[in-house]
Short mmCIF file of C-alpha atoms in Angstrom, two decimals:
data_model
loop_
_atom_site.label_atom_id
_atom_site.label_comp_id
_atom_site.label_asym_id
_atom_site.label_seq_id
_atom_site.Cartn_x
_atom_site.Cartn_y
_atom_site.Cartn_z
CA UNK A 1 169.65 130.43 90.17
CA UNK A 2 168.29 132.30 93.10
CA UNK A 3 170.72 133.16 95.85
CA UNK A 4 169.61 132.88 99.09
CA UNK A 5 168.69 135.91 100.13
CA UNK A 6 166.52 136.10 96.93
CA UNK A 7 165.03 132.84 98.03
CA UNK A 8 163.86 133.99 101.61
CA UNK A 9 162.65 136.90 100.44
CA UNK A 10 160.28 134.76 97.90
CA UNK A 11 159.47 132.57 101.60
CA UNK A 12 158.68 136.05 103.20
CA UNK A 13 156.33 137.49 100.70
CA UNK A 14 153.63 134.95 101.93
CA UNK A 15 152.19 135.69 105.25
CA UNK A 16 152.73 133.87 107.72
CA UNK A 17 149.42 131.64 108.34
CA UNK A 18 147.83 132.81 104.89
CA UNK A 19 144.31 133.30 104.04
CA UNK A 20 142.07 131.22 106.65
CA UNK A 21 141.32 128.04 105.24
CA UNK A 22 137.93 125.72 106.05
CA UNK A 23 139.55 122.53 104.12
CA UNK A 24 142.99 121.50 102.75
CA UNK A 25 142.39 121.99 99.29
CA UNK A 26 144.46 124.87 99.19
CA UNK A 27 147.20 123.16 100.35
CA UNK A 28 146.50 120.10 97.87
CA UNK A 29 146.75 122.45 94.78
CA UNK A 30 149.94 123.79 96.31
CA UNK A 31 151.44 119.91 96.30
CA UNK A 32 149.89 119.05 92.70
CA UNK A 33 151.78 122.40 90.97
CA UNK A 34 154.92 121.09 92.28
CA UNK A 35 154.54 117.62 91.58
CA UNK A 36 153.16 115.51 94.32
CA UNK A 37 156.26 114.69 95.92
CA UNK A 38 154.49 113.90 99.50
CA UNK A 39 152.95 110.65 97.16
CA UNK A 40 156.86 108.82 97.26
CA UNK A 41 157.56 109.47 100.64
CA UNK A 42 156.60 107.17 104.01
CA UNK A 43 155.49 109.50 106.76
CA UNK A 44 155.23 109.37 110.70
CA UNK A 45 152.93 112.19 111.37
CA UNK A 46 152.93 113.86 114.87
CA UNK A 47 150.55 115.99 116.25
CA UNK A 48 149.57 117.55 119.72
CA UNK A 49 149.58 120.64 121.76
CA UNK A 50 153.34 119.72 123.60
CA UNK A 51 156.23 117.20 123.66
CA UNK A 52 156.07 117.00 119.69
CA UNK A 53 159.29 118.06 118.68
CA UNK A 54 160.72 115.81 121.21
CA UNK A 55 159.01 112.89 120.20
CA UNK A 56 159.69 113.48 116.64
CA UNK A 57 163.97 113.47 117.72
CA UNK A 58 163.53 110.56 119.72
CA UNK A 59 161.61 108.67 116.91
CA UNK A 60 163.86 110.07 114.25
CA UNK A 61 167.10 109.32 116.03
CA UNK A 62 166.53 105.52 116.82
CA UNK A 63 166.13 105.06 113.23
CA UNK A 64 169.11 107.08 112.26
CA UNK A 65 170.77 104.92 114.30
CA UNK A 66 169.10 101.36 113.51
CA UNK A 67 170.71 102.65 109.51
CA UNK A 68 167.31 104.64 108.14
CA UNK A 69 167.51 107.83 105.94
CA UNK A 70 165.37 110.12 108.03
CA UNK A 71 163.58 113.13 106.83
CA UNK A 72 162.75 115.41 109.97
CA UNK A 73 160.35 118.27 109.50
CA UNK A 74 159.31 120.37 112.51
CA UNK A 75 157.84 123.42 113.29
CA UNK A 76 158.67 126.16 114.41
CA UNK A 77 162.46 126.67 113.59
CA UNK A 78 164.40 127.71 116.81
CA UNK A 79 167.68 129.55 115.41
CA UNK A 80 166.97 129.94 111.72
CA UNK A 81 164.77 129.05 109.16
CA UNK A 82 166.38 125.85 107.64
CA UNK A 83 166.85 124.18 110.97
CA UNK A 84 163.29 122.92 110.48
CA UNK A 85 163.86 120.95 107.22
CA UNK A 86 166.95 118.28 108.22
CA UNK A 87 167.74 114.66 107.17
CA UNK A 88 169.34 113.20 109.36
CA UNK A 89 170.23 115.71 111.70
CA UNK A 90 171.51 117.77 108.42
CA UNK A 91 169.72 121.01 107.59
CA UNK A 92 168.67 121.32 104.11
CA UNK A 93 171.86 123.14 102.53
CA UNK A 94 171.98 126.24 100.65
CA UNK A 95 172.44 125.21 97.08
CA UNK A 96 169.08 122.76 97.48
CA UNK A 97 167.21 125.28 99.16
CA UNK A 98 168.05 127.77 96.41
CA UNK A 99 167.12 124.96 93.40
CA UNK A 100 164.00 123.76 95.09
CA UNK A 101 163.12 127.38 95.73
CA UNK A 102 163.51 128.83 92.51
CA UNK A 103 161.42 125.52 90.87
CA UNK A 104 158.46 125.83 93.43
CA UNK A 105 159.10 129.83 92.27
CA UNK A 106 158.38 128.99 89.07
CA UNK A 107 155.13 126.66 89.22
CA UNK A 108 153.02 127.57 91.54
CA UNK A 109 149.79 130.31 91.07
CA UNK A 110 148.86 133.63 92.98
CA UNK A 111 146.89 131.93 95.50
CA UNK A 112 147.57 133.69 99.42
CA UNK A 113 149.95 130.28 100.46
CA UNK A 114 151.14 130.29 104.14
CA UNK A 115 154.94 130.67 104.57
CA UNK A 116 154.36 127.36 106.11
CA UNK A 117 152.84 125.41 103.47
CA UNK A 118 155.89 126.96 100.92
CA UNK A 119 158.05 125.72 102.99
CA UNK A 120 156.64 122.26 103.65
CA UNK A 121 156.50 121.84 99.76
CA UNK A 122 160.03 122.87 99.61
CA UNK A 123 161.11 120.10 102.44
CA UNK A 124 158.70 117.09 100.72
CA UNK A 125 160.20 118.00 97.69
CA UNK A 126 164.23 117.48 99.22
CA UNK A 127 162.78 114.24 101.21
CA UNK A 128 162.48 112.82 98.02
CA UNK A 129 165.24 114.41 95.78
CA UNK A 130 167.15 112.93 98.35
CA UNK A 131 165.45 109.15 98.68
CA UNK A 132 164.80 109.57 102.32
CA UNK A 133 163.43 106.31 104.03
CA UNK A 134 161.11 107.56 105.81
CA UNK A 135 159.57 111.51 107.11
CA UNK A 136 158.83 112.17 110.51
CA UNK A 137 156.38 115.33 110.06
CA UNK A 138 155.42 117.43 112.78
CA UNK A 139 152.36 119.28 112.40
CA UNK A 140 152.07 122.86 112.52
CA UNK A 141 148.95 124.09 114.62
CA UNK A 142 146.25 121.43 114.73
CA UNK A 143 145.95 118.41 112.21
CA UNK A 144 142.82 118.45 110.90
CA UNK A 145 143.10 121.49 108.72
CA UNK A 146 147.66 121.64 109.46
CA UNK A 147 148.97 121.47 105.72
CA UNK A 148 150.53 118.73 106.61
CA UNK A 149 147.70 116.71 106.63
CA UNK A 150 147.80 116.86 103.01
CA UNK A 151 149.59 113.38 103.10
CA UNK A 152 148.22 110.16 102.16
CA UNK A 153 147.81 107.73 105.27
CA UNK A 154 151.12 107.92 107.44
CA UNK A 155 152.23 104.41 108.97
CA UNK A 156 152.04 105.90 112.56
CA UNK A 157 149.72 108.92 113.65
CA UNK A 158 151.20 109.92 117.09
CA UNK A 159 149.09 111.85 118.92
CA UNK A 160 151.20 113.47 122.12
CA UNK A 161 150.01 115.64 125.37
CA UNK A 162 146.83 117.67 124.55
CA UNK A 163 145.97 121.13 126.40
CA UNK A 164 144.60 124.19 125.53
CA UNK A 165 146.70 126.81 123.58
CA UNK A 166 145.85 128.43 120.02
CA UNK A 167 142.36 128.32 121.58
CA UNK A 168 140.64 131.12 119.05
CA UNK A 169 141.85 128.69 116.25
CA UNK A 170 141.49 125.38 117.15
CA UNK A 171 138.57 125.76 120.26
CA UNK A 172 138.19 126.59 123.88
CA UNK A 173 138.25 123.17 125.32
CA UNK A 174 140.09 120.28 125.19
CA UNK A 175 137.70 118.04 123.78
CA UNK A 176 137.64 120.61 120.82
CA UNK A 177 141.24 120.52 120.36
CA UNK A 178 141.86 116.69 120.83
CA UNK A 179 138.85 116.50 117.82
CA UNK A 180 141.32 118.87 115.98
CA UNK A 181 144.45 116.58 116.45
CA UNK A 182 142.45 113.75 115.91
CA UNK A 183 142.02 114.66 112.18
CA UNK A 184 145.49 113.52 111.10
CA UNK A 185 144.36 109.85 112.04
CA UNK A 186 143.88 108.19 108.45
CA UNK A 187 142.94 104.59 107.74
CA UNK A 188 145.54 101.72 107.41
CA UNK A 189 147.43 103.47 110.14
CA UNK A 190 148.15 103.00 113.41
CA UNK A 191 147.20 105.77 115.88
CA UNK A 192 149.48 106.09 119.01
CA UNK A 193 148.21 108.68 122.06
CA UNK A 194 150.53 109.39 124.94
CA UNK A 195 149.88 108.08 128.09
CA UNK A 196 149.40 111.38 129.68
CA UNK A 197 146.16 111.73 128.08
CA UNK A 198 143.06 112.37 130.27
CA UNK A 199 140.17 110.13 129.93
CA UNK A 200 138.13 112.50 127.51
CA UNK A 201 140.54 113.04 125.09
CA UNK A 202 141.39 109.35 124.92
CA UNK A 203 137.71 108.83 124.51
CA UNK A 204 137.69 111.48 121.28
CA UNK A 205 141.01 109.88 119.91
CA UNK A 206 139.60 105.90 119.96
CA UNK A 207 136.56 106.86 118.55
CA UNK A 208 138.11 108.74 115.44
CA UNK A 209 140.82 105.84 115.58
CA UNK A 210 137.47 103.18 115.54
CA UNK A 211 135.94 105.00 112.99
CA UNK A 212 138.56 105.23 110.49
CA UNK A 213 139.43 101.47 111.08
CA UNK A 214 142.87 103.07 112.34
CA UNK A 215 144.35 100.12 115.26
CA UNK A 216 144.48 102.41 118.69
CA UNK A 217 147.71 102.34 120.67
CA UNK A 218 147.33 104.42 124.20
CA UNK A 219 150.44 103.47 126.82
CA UNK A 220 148.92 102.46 130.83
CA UNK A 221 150.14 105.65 132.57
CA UNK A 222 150.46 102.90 135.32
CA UNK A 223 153.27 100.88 133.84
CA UNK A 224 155.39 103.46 133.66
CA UNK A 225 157.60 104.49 136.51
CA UNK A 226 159.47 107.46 136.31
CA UNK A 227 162.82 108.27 138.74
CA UNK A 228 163.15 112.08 138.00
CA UNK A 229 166.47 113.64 139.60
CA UNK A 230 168.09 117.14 138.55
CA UNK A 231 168.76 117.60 134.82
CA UNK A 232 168.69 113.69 133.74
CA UNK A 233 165.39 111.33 134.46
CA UNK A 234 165.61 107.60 134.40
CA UNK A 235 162.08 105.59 134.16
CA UNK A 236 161.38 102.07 133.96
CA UNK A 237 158.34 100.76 131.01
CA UNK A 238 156.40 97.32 131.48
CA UNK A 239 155.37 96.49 128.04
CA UNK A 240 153.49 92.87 128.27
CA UNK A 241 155.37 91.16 130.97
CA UNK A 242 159.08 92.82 130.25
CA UNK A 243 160.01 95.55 132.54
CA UNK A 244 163.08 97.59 131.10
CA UNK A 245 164.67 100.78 132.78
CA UNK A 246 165.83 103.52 130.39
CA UNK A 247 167.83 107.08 130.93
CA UNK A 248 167.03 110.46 129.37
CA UNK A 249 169.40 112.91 128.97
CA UNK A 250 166.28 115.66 128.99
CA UNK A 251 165.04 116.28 132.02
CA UNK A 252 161.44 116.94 133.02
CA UNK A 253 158.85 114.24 133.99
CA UNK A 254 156.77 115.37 130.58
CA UNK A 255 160.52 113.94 128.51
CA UNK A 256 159.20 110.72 130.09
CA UNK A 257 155.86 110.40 128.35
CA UNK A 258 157.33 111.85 125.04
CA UNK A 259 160.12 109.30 125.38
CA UNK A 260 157.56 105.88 125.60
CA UNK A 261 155.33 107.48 122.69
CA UNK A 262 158.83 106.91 120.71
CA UNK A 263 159.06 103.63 122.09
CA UNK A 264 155.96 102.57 120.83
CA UNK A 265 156.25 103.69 117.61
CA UNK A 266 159.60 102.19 117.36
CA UNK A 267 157.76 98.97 118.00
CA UNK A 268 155.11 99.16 115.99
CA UNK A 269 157.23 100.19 112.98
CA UNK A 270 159.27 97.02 113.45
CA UNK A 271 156.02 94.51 114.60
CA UNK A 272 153.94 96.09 111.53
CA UNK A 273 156.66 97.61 109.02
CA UNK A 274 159.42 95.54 109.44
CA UNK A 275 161.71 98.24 110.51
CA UNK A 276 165.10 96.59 111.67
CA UNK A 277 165.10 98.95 114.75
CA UNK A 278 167.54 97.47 117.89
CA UNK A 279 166.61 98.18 121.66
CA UNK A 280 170.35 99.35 121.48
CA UNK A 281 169.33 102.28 119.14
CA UNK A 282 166.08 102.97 120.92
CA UNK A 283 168.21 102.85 123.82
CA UNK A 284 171.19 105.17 122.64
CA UNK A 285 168.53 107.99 121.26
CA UNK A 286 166.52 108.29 124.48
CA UNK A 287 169.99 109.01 126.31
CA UNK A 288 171.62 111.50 123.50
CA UNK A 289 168.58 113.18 122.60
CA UNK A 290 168.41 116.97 123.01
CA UNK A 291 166.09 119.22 121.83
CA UNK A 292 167.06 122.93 121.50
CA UNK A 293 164.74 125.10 124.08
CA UNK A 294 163.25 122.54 125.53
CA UNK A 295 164.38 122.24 129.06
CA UNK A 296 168.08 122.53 127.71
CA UNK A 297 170.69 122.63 130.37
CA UNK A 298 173.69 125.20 129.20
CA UNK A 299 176.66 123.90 131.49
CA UNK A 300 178.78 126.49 132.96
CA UNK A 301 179.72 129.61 135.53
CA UNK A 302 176.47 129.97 136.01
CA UNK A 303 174.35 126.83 134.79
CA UNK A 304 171.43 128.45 132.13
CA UNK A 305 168.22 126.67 131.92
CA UNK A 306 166.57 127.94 128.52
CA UNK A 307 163.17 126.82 127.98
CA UNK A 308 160.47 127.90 125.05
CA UNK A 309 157.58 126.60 127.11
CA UNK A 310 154.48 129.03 126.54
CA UNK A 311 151.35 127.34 127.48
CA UNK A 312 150.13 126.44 130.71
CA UNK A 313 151.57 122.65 130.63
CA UNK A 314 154.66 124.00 129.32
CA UNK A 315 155.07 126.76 131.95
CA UNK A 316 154.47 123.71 134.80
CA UNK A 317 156.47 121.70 133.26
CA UNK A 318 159.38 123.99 133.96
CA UNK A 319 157.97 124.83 136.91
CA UNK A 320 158.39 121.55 137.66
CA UNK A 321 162.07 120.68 137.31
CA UNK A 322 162.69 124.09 139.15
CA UNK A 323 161.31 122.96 142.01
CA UNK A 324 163.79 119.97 142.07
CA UNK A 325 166.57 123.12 142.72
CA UNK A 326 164.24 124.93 144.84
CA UNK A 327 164.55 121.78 147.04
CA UNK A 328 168.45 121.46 147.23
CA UNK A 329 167.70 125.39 148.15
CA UNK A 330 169.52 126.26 144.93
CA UNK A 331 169.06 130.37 144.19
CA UNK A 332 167.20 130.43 140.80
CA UNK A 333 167.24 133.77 138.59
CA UNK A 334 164.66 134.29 136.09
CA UNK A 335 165.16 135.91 133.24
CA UNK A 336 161.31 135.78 131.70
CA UNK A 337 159.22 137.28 128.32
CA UNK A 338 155.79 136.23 127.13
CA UNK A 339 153.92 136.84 124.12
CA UNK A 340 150.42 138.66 124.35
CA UNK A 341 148.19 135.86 122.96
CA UNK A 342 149.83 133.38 125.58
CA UNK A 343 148.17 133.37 129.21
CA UNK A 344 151.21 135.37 130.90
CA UNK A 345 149.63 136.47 134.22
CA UNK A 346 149.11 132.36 134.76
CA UNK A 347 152.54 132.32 133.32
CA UNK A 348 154.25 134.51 135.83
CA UNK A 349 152.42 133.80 138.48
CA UNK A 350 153.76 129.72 137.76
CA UNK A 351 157.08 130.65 137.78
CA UNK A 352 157.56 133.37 139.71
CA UNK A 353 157.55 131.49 143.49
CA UNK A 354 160.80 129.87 142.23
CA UNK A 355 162.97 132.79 141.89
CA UNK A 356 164.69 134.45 144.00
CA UNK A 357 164.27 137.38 141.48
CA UNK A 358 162.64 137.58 138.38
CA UNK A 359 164.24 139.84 135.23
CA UNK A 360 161.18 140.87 132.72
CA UNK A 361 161.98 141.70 128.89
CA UNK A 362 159.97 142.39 125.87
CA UNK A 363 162.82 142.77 123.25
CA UNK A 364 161.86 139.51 121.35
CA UNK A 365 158.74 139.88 119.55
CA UNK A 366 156.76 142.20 118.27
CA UNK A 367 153.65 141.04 120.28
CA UNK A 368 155.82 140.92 123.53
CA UNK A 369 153.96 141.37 126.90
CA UNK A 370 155.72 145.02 128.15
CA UNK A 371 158.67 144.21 130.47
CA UNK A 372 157.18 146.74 133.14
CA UNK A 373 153.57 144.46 132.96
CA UNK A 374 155.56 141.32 133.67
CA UNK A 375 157.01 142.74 136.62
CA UNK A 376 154.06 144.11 138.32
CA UNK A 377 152.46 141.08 138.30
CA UNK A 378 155.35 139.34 139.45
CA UNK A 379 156.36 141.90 141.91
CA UNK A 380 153.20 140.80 144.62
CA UNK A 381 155.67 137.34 144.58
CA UNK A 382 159.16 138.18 144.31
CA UNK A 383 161.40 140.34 143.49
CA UNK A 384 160.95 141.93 140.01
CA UNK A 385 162.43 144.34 137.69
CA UNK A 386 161.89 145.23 133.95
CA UNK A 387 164.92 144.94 131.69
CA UNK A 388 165.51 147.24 128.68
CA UNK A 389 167.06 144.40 126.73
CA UNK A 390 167.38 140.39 126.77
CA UNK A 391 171.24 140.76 127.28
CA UNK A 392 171.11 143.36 130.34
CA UNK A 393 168.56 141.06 131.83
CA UNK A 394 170.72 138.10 131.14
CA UNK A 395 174.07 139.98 132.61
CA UNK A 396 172.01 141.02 135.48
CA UNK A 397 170.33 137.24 136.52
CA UNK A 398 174.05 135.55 135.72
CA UNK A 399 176.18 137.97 138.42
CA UNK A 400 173.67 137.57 140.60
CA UNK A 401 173.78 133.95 140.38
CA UNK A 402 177.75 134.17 140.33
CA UNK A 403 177.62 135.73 143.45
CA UNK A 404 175.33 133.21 145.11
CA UNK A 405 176.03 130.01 143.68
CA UNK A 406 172.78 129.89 141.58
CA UNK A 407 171.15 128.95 138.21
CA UNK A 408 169.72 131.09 135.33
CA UNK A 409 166.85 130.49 133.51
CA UNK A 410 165.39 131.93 130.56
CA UNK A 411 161.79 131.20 129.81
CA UNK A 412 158.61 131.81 128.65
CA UNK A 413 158.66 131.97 124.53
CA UNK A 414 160.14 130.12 122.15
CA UNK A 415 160.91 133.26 120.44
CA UNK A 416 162.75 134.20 123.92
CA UNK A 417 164.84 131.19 123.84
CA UNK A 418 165.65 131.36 120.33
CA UNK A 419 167.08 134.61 120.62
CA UNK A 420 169.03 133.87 123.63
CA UNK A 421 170.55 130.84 122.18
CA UNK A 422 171.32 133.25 119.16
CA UNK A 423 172.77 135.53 120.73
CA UNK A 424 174.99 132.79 122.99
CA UNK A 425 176.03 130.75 119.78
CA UNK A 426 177.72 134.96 118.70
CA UNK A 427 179.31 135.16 121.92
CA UNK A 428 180.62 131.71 122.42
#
């Protein structure tokens, strides 16, 4: 059997998007050479531009805790590779990775597969060697054309925020990207859009929803009231005439949204599937829930903030919750890093009139915006200076917040954050 080194160098050999594809047939010959396992599985299939991998742990933990055998597949992986592909909070161990590995290995032809649509066939394939109950998939870039759309119809499309990112693949408005998202929407499904949905991309949802006979779910932003305070957020959801408060233990207004996507799908699942799903395990996932990188609070001498937003929303997001400090006149450090194909002068320029100064690196990535860039456009806003590393800029931002009683925060790529939480997992 393959070892595991053997096995991601097999994942590696693919590139990572693959040849550019105009339909999913690619993808579908992939599944059929390995056997069609995606055919004995029940999905939940999430798509939109942010809040997905949030509202796939929310979704997945209430039914981990109502007794369901949960399949979780998200994208991309934060610390390593196999924390994409978990059941039940478990990442796919070695010894299954290695078997399934070796048998997709073994079947499948020459054509130029994504790393991503290997290793989607390698997690439907341990969904189902291991009976799961249910998959909550998140979609890679897109729907319409994701690899993951390969499935058969899901019992819940969720749909979350839409904005504009990946614009030179999936369109420069929008309207083009919500039609993009809107292609996982399949009939005999229902389709669920988050609440903080403009009008236009609601319009574009209901209509594919309408046309593919697919019953439209869209929460009133209106009945949802939302108490935001410093690293925890309470709201309060009228659903019919039933008011109910609920607590988050991830902050950010945007958690909020994400969190009563999950709570409609947890009803529909029980009012349509017959999932046995309590309020007590909705209940006890929105407050345990924690997503890695997303808004995650690091408790200590000094408090670190690390955050993988990259797009504009994200970016505000963040921006968002630091202004909550900013208030209390807490002393925030930035320690930032963008990719080049993200907007980083909109990016800096967001975050930048938080902190009281602003470290730049570019150690990351490959495609990494030059630390010096990053601080000359930050520089005209605060106080700025380029790092030659991730941990220098880290040791700097932490004394200084020491010193003065502040907060850390690391942000702007997920590749940013993954390394830091890396490299923090080593030291700790």
């Amino acid at each position: 059997m393959m070892n595991f080194q053997e096995c991601m160098k097999f994942v590696n050999s693919y590139s990572k998007s693959g040849k550019p594809v105009t339909d999913l047939s690619r993808a579908e010959h992939l599944m059929k050479l390995v056997g069609n396992p995606e055919k004995r599985l029940d999905f939940i299939h999430v798509a939109g531009t942010n809040g997905k991998g949030s509202t796939v742990e929310y979704i997945s933990n209430a039914l981990i805790y109502s007794g369901y055998k949960v399949g979780q597949f998200t994208s991309p992986f934060v610390l390593h590779y196999t924390d994409r592909i978990r059941i039940n909070g478990r990442e796919i161990d070695e010894k299954s990775f290695c078997e399934i590995c070796e048998f997709i290995k073994n079947r499948i032809d020459d054509q130029p597969y994504s790393q991503f649509e290997i290793t989607m066939a390698i997690a439907m394939w341990w969904f189902d060697m291991e009976g799961c109950d249910i998959v909550v998939l998140e979609a890679g870039i897109g729907g319409l054309l994701d690899c993951t759309n390969v499935i058969e119809s899901p019992l819940l499309c969720i749909i979350t925020s839409i904005s504009l990112d990946h614009t030179a693949i999936l369109g420069d408005t929008v309207e083009k990207i919500a039609e993009q998202k809107a292609g996982i929407i399949k009939e005999k499904s229902i389709t669920i859009l988050s609440a903080d949905n403009n009008k236009s991309i609601s319009k574009i949802i209901r209509k594919t929803a309408e046309k593919k006979k697919s019953f439209f779910v869209q929460p009133i932003e209106s009945s949802i009231e939302i108490c935001d305070t410093i690293s925890t957020t309470h709201f309060s959801y009228l659903k019919g005439f039933k008011k109910k408060k609920y607590k988050l233990s991830m902050a950010g207004n945007c958690q909020v949204f994400n969190a009563v996507t999950a709570i409609e799908a947890c009803f529909w699942l029980r009012t349509r599937y017959g999932f046995k799903i309590p309020e007590e395990s909705i209940e006890k996932s929105l407050e345990t829930t924690c997503v890695k990188a997303r808004m995650q609070y690091i408790y200590g001498e000094p408090t670190v903030i690390v955050d993988g937003g990259h797009n504009c929303v994200g970016i505000q997001n963040l921006a968002l919750e630091l202004s909550g400090w900013k208030k209390i006149d807490k002393k925030i450090y930035i320690v930032m890093g963008m990719v080049d194909s993200k907007d980083y002068e909109v990016g800096v320029h967001t975050i930048a009139p938080y902190s009281e100064k602003m470290f730049t690196v570019d150690d990351f990535a490959a495609n990494a915006v030059p630390a010096l860039k990053l601080a000359e456009i930050a520089e005209n806003i605060t106080s700025a200076e380029p790092c030659n590393s991730l941990s220098e800029a880290v040791e700097e931002a932490k004394a200084l917040a020491l010193e003065n009683n502040g907060i850390v925060v690391v942000c702007g790529s997920l590749y940013l954050a993954s390394k830091y939480l890396n490299n923090y997992k080593k030291d700790k």
